[in-house]
Amino acid sequence: MYNLVMKDVRLAVPPFFFLFPLLFGALMLIPGWIYFVVPLYFCWITIPNVFNQFKAQNDLMFTSVMPVAKRDMVKARVTLVVGFELLHIVIAAIFGSISMSLYPNVTYYFFPPNMGFWGLNFVMFAIFNLIFIPMFYKTAYKFGWALLAAVTAAMLFAGITQWIGIQSPVVNEIFYGTGAQQVRLQAFILISGIVIFAALSVIANRLAVKRFLQVEV
């Protein structure tokens, strides 16, 4: 499995792609910005470029002649995607913590980069994975429509949750509050988001394997 993941990295992930989490994460230093945009750059830029590289390198044919199971091919690709998502979130969260320390008196109109916000980001990536990965493995080659559907769903989730956070006094108090009760709720949302992310990513992997087994390479 490790060798398959490293093969994917060497084939489709140029070294500068590992700088993207730092470059995008640094946008968290903009006070009071729409921070949902930062993780969405992964969906807008990283994923289409990486999967286009797989297509350009004819990775499907190359990997199919290797003595590996289709199940492992899917698992390696999902591991790569999830690994990049975690890298983007962790680095962005570090910059978000720095931002909150640098600007303690900022009035946030959009979600502040606290634990609750990152819990929502985990859910957003979970939705993205659940749609993109199984749809892509209908062919394991064409990714355009799968990417469009997944990005649209992720953006709708971000937009709707942000709108609710602004319009609903209860939700606003949970995500914008700084009291002990609000912090506990934000921590709970973060943990719940991580659990949802893990669960839906596993489901996405299983659905993708089921579909890929029906693909004739």
mmCIF file of C-alpha atoms in Angstrom:
data_model
loop_
_atom_site.group_PDB
_atom_site.id
_atom_site.type_symbol
_atom_site.label_atom_id
_atom_site.label_comp_id
_atom_site.label_asym_id
_atom_site.label_seq_id
_atom_site.Cartn_x
_atom_site.Cartn_y
_atom_site.Cartn_z
ATOM 1 C CA MET A 1 0.000 0.000 0.000
ATOM 2 C CA TYR A 2 2.803 2.399 0.892
ATOM 3 C CA ASN A 3 4.451 1.790 -2.481
ATOM 4 C CA LEU A 4 1.184 2.480 -4.319
ATOM 5 C CA VAL A 5 0.692 5.752 -2.465
ATOM 6 C CA MET A 6 4.270 6.808 -3.202
ATOM 7 C CA LYS A 7 3.755 5.879 -6.865
ATOM 8 C CA ASP A 8 0.736 8.189 -6.961
ATOM 9 C CA VAL A 9 2.714 10.976 -5.294
ATOM 10 C CA ARG A 10 5.632 10.689 -7.722
ATOM 11 C CA LEU A 11 3.413 10.457 -10.800
ATOM 12 C CA ALA A 12 0.895 13.190 -10.120
ATOM 13 C CA VAL A 13 2.036 15.451 -7.288
ATOM 14 C CA PRO A 14 4.804 17.891 -8.275
ATOM 15 C CA PRO A 15 6.861 19.066 -5.263
ATOM 16 C CA PHE A 16 5.396 22.580 -5.328
ATOM 17 C CA PHE A 17 1.953 21.090 -4.636
ATOM 18 C CA PHE A 18 3.170 20.502 -1.094
ATOM 19 C CA LEU A 19 3.618 24.274 -0.786
ATOM 20 C CA PHE A 20 -0.059 24.891 -1.556
ATOM 21 C CA PRO A 21 -1.243 24.112 1.999
ATOM 22 C CA LEU A 22 1.205 26.738 3.276
ATOM 23 C CA LEU A 23 0.292 29.307 0.641
ATOM 24 C CA PHE A 24 -3.446 28.814 1.029
ATOM 25 C CA GLY A 25 -3.173 28.478 4.810
ATOM 26 C CA ALA A 26 -1.456 31.854 5.017
ATOM 27 C CA LEU A 27 -4.710 33.416 3.788
ATOM 28 C CA MET A 28 -6.062 32.663 7.275
ATOM 29 C CA LEU A 29 -3.977 35.625 8.429
ATOM 30 C CA ILE A 30 -6.394 37.997 6.682
ATOM 31 C CA PRO A 31 -8.543 39.310 9.569
ATOM 32 C CA GLY A 32 -12.266 38.597 9.323
ATOM 33 C CA TRP A 33 -12.067 36.988 5.873
ATOM 34 C CA ILE A 34 -14.359 34.284 4.443
ATOM 35 C CA TYR A 35 -12.220 31.449 5.796
ATOM 36 C CA PHE A 36 -14.249 28.723 4.107
ATOM 37 C CA VAL A 37 -12.490 29.767 0.896
ATOM 38 C CA VAL A 38 -9.122 28.511 2.189
ATOM 39 C CA PRO A 39 -9.912 24.753 2.274
ATOM 40 C CA LEU A 40 -12.008 25.111 -0.881
ATOM 41 C CA TYR A 41 -8.841 26.008 -2.791
ATOM 42 C CA PHE A 42 -7.936 22.336 -2.366
ATOM 43 C CA CYS A 43 -11.079 21.385 -4.284
ATOM 44 C CA TRP A 44 -10.656 24.151 -6.871
ATOM 45 C CA ILE A 45 -6.935 23.815 -7.618
ATOM 46 C CA THR A 46 -5.206 20.789 -6.092
ATOM 47 C CA ILE A 47 -7.663 18.028 -6.970
ATOM 48 C CA PRO A 48 -8.225 18.978 -10.648
ATOM 49 C CA ASN A 49 -4.494 19.376 -11.253
ATOM 50 C CA VAL A 50 -3.557 16.118 -9.512
ATOM 51 C CA PHE A 51 -6.183 14.056 -11.305
ATOM 52 C CA ASN A 52 -5.328 15.698 -14.608
ATOM 53 C CA GLN A 53 -1.746 14.563 -14.034
ATOM 54 C CA PHE A 54 -2.949 11.001 -13.444
ATOM 55 C CA LYS A 55 -4.837 11.178 -16.728
ATOM 56 C CA ALA A 56 -1.922 12.689 -18.631
ATOM 57 C CA GLN A 57 0.469 10.040 -17.296
ATOM 58 C CA ASN A 58 -1.983 7.269 -18.280
ATOM 59 C CA ASP A 59 -1.815 6.076 -14.688
ATOM 60 C CA LEU A 60 -4.801 3.744 -15.024
ATOM 61 C CA MET A 61 -3.143 1.570 -17.658
ATOM 62 C CA PHE A 62 0.227 1.740 -15.929
ATOM 63 C CA THR A 63 -1.150 0.636 -12.558
ATOM 64 C CA SER A 64 -3.396 -2.049 -14.084
ATOM 65 C CA VAL A 65 -0.390 -4.009 -15.361
ATOM 66 C CA MET A 66 1.171 -4.029 -11.901
ATOM 67 C CA PRO A 67 0.579 -7.055 -9.637
ATOM 68 C CA VAL A 68 -1.840 -5.171 -7.382
ATOM 69 C CA ALA A 69 -5.528 -5.610 -6.639
ATOM 70 C CA LYS A 70 -8.083 -3.067 -7.802
ATOM 71 C CA ARG A 71 -9.149 -2.653 -4.182
ATOM 72 C CA ASP A 72 -5.635 -1.523 -3.261
ATOM 73 C CA MET A 73 -5.481 0.857 -6.220
ATOM 74 C CA VAL A 74 -8.582 2.637 -4.923
ATOM 75 C CA LYS A 75 -7.386 2.624 -1.325
ATOM 76 C CA ALA A 76 -4.060 4.212 -2.308
ATOM 77 C CA ARG A 77 -5.797 6.992 -4.241
ATOM 78 C CA VAL A 78 -8.233 7.666 -1.404
ATOM 79 C CA THR A 79 -5.317 7.739 1.038
ATOM 80 C CA LEU A 80 -3.620 10.364 -1.114
ATOM 81 C CA VAL A 81 -6.733 12.548 -1.272
ATOM 82 C CA VAL A 82 -7.490 12.240 2.450
ATOM 83 C CA GLY A 83 -3.853 12.882 3.329
ATOM 84 C CA PHE A 84 -3.840 16.121 1.357
ATOM 85 C CA GLU A 85 -7.131 17.186 2.934
ATOM 86 C CA LEU A 86 -5.742 16.626 6.420
ATOM 87 C CA LEU A 87 -2.573 18.518 5.506
ATOM 88 C CA HIS A 88 -4.597 21.489 4.267
ATOM 89 C CA ILE A 89 -6.805 21.577 7.358
ATOM 90 C CA VAL A 90 -3.992 21.165 9.896
ATOM 91 C CA ILE A 91 -1.819 23.899 8.363
ATOM 92 C CA ALA A 92 -4.787 26.238 7.879
ATOM 93 C CA ALA A 93 -5.834 25.636 11.500
ATOM 94 C CA ILE A 94 -2.341 26.600 12.689
ATOM 95 C CA PHE A 95 -2.496 29.837 10.712
ATOM 96 C CA GLY A 96 -6.040 30.356 12.017
ATOM 97 C CA SER A 97 -4.835 30.112 15.610
ATOM 98 C CA ILE A 98 -2.082 32.611 14.847
ATOM 99 C CA SER A 99 -4.648 34.925 13.245
ATOM 100 C CA MET A 100 -6.905 34.834 16.300
ATOM 101 C CA SER A 101 -3.891 35.649 18.507
ATOM 102 C CA LEU A 102 -2.794 38.525 16.269
ATOM 103 C CA TYR A 103 -6.256 40.058 15.993
ATOM 104 C CA PRO A 104 -8.062 39.367 19.294
ATOM 105 C CA ASN A 105 -10.485 42.271 18.847
ATOM 106 C CA VAL A 106 -11.668 41.538 15.307
ATOM 107 C CA THR A 107 -15.425 41.467 14.835
ATOM 108 C CA TYR A 108 -16.143 38.379 12.747
ATOM 109 C CA TYR A 109 -19.034 38.593 10.313
ATOM 110 C CA PHE A 110 -18.115 35.214 8.842
ATOM 111 C CA PHE A 111 -17.131 32.186 10.938
ATOM 112 C CA PRO A 112 -14.044 32.743 13.092
ATOM 113 C CA PRO A 113 -11.361 30.030 12.711
ATOM 114 C CA ASN A 114 -12.192 28.233 15.956
ATOM 115 C CA MET A 115 -12.682 24.529 16.660
ATOM 116 C CA GLY A 116 -16.301 24.545 15.541
ATOM 117 C CA PHE A 117 -15.364 26.045 12.198
ATOM 118 C CA TRP A 118 -12.785 23.314 11.559
ATOM 119 C CA GLY A 119 -15.379 20.704 12.456
ATOM 120 C CA LEU A 120 -17.531 22.094 9.648
ATOM 121 C CA ASN A 121 -14.568 21.879 7.285
ATOM 122 C CA PHE A 122 -14.148 18.196 8.068
ATOM 123 C CA VAL A 123 -17.813 17.669 7.196
ATOM 124 C CA MET A 124 -17.374 19.662 3.990
ATOM 125 C CA PHE A 125 -14.464 17.481 2.891
ATOM 126 C CA ALA A 126 -16.443 14.385 3.884
ATOM 127 C CA ILE A 127 -19.251 15.440 1.539
ATOM 128 C CA PHE A 128 -16.720 16.150 -1.194
ATOM 129 C CA ASN A 129 -15.161 12.696 -0.833
ATOM 130 C CA LEU A 130 -18.499 10.886 -0.716
ATOM 131 C CA ILE A 131 -19.502 12.404 -4.050
ATOM 132 C CA PHE A 132 -16.216 12.742 -5.935
ATOM 133 C CA ILE A 133 -14.494 9.434 -5.222
ATOM 134 C CA PRO A 134 -17.354 7.006 -6.084
ATOM 135 C CA MET A 135 -18.358 9.068 -9.144
ATOM 136 C CA PHE A 136 -14.780 9.123 -10.419
ATOM 137 C CA TYR A 137 -14.471 5.351 -10.122
ATOM 138 C CA LYS A 138 -17.375 4.767 -12.470
ATOM 139 C CA THR A 139 -14.638 5.054 -15.094
ATOM 140 C CA ALA A 140 -11.452 5.641 -13.028
ATOM 141 C CA TYR A 141 -10.433 7.977 -15.852
ATOM 142 C CA LYS A 142 -12.909 10.815 -16.397
ATOM 143 C CA PHE A 143 -13.162 13.165 -13.430
ATOM 144 C CA GLY A 144 -14.813 16.343 -14.766
ATOM 145 C CA TRP A 145 -18.442 15.708 -13.841
ATOM 146 C CA ALA A 146 -17.478 14.065 -10.558
ATOM 147 C CA LEU A 147 -15.397 17.091 -9.623
ATOM 148 C CA LEU A 148 -18.140 19.521 -10.638
ATOM 149 C CA ALA A 149 -20.750 17.698 -8.548
ATOM 150 C CA ALA A 150 -18.457 17.363 -5.528
ATOM 151 C CA VAL A 151 -17.261 20.973 -5.596
ATOM 152 C CA THR A 152 -20.826 22.225 -6.007
ATOM 153 C CA ALA A 153 -21.976 20.187 -3.009
ATOM 154 C CA ALA A 154 -19.035 21.375 -0.886
ATOM 155 C CA MET A 155 -19.679 25.016 -1.784
ATOM 156 C CA LEU A 156 -23.392 24.680 -1.076
ATOM 157 C CA PHE A 157 -22.598 23.195 2.332
ATOM 158 C CA ALA A 158 -20.188 26.041 3.098
ATOM 159 C CA GLY A 159 -22.608 28.700 1.898
ATOM 160 C CA ILE A 160 -25.665 27.312 3.693
ATOM 161 C CA THR A 161 -23.895 26.733 6.998
ATOM 162 C CA GLN A 162 -22.367 30.214 6.863
ATOM 163 C CA TRP A 163 -25.777 31.741 6.110
ATOM 164 C CA ILE A 164 -27.317 29.848 9.046
ATOM 165 C CA GLY A 165 -24.447 30.989 11.255
ATOM 166 C CA ILE A 166 -25.240 34.600 10.419
ATOM 167 C CA GLN A 167 -29.029 34.389 10.499
ATOM 168 C CA SER A 168 -29.676 32.049 13.433
ATOM 169 C CA PRO A 169 -29.065 33.560 16.891
ATOM 170 C CA VAL A 170 -28.592 30.089 18.423
ATOM 171 C CA VAL A 171 -26.037 28.931 15.862
ATOM 172 C CA ASN A 172 -24.387 32.337 15.919
ATOM 173 C CA GLU A 173 -23.908 32.100 19.665
ATOM 174 C CA ILE A 174 -22.342 28.641 19.366
ATOM 175 C CA PHE A 175 -19.824 29.501 16.640
ATOM 176 C CA TYR A 176 -19.053 33.107 17.541
ATOM 177 C CA GLY A 177 -19.179 32.828 21.322
ATOM 178 C CA THR A 178 -16.037 32.630 23.443
ATOM 179 C CA GLY A 179 -17.498 31.479 26.763
ATOM 180 C CA ALA A 180 -16.752 28.118 28.350
ATOM 181 C CA GLN A 181 -20.064 26.614 27.197
ATOM 182 C CA GLN A 182 -19.513 27.762 23.609
ATOM 183 C CA VAL A 183 -15.941 26.416 23.587
ATOM 184 C CA ARG A 184 -17.186 22.999 24.761
ATOM 185 C CA LEU A 185 -19.790 22.961 22.002
ATOM 186 C CA GLN A 186 -17.174 23.970 19.426
ATOM 187 C CA ALA A 187 -14.931 21.129 20.602
ATOM 188 C CA PHE A 188 -17.869 18.722 20.284
ATOM 189 C CA ILE A 189 -18.523 19.953 16.735
ATOM 190 C CA LEU A 190 -14.857 19.437 15.878
ATOM 191 C CA ILE A 191 -14.860 15.864 17.191
ATOM 192 C CA SER A 192 -18.151 15.130 15.425
ATOM 193 C CA GLY A 193 -16.751 16.560 12.194
ATOM 194 C CA ILE A 194 -13.686 14.332 12.408
ATOM 195 C CA VAL A 195 -15.868 11.259 12.998
ATOM 196 C CA ILE A 196 -18.120 12.161 10.051
ATOM 197 C CA PHE A 197 -15.077 12.778 7.849
ATOM 198 C CA ALA A 198 -13.590 9.395 8.714
ATOM 199 C CA ALA A 199 -16.896 7.536 8.305
ATOM 200 C CA LEU A 200 -17.893 9.077 4.967
ATOM 201 C CA SER A 201 -14.374 8.679 3.579
ATOM 202 C CA VAL A 202 -14.498 4.952 4.413
ATOM 203 C CA ILE A 203 -17.937 4.694 2.792
ATOM 204 C CA ALA A 204 -16.652 6.557 -0.274
ATOM 205 C CA ASN A 205 -13.755 4.109 -0.520
ATOM 206 C CA ARG A 206 -16.065 1.094 -0.340
ATOM 207 C CA LEU A 207 -18.455 2.492 -2.951
ATOM 208 C CA ALA A 208 -15.508 3.314 -5.207
ATOM 209 C CA VAL A 209 -14.103 -0.216 -4.893
ATOM 210 C CA LYS A 210 -17.493 -1.696 -5.746
ATOM 211 C CA ARG A 211 -17.751 0.445 -8.877
ATOM 212 C CA PHE A 212 -14.119 0.033 -9.932
ATOM 213 C CA LEU A 213 -14.421 -3.762 -9.828
ATOM 214 C CA GLN A 214 -16.965 -3.425 -12.647
ATOM 215 C CA VAL A 215 -14.657 -1.286 -14.795
ATOM 216 C CA GLU A 216 -12.833 -3.087 -17.575
ATOM 217 C CA VAL A 217 -9.350 -1.627 -17.880
#
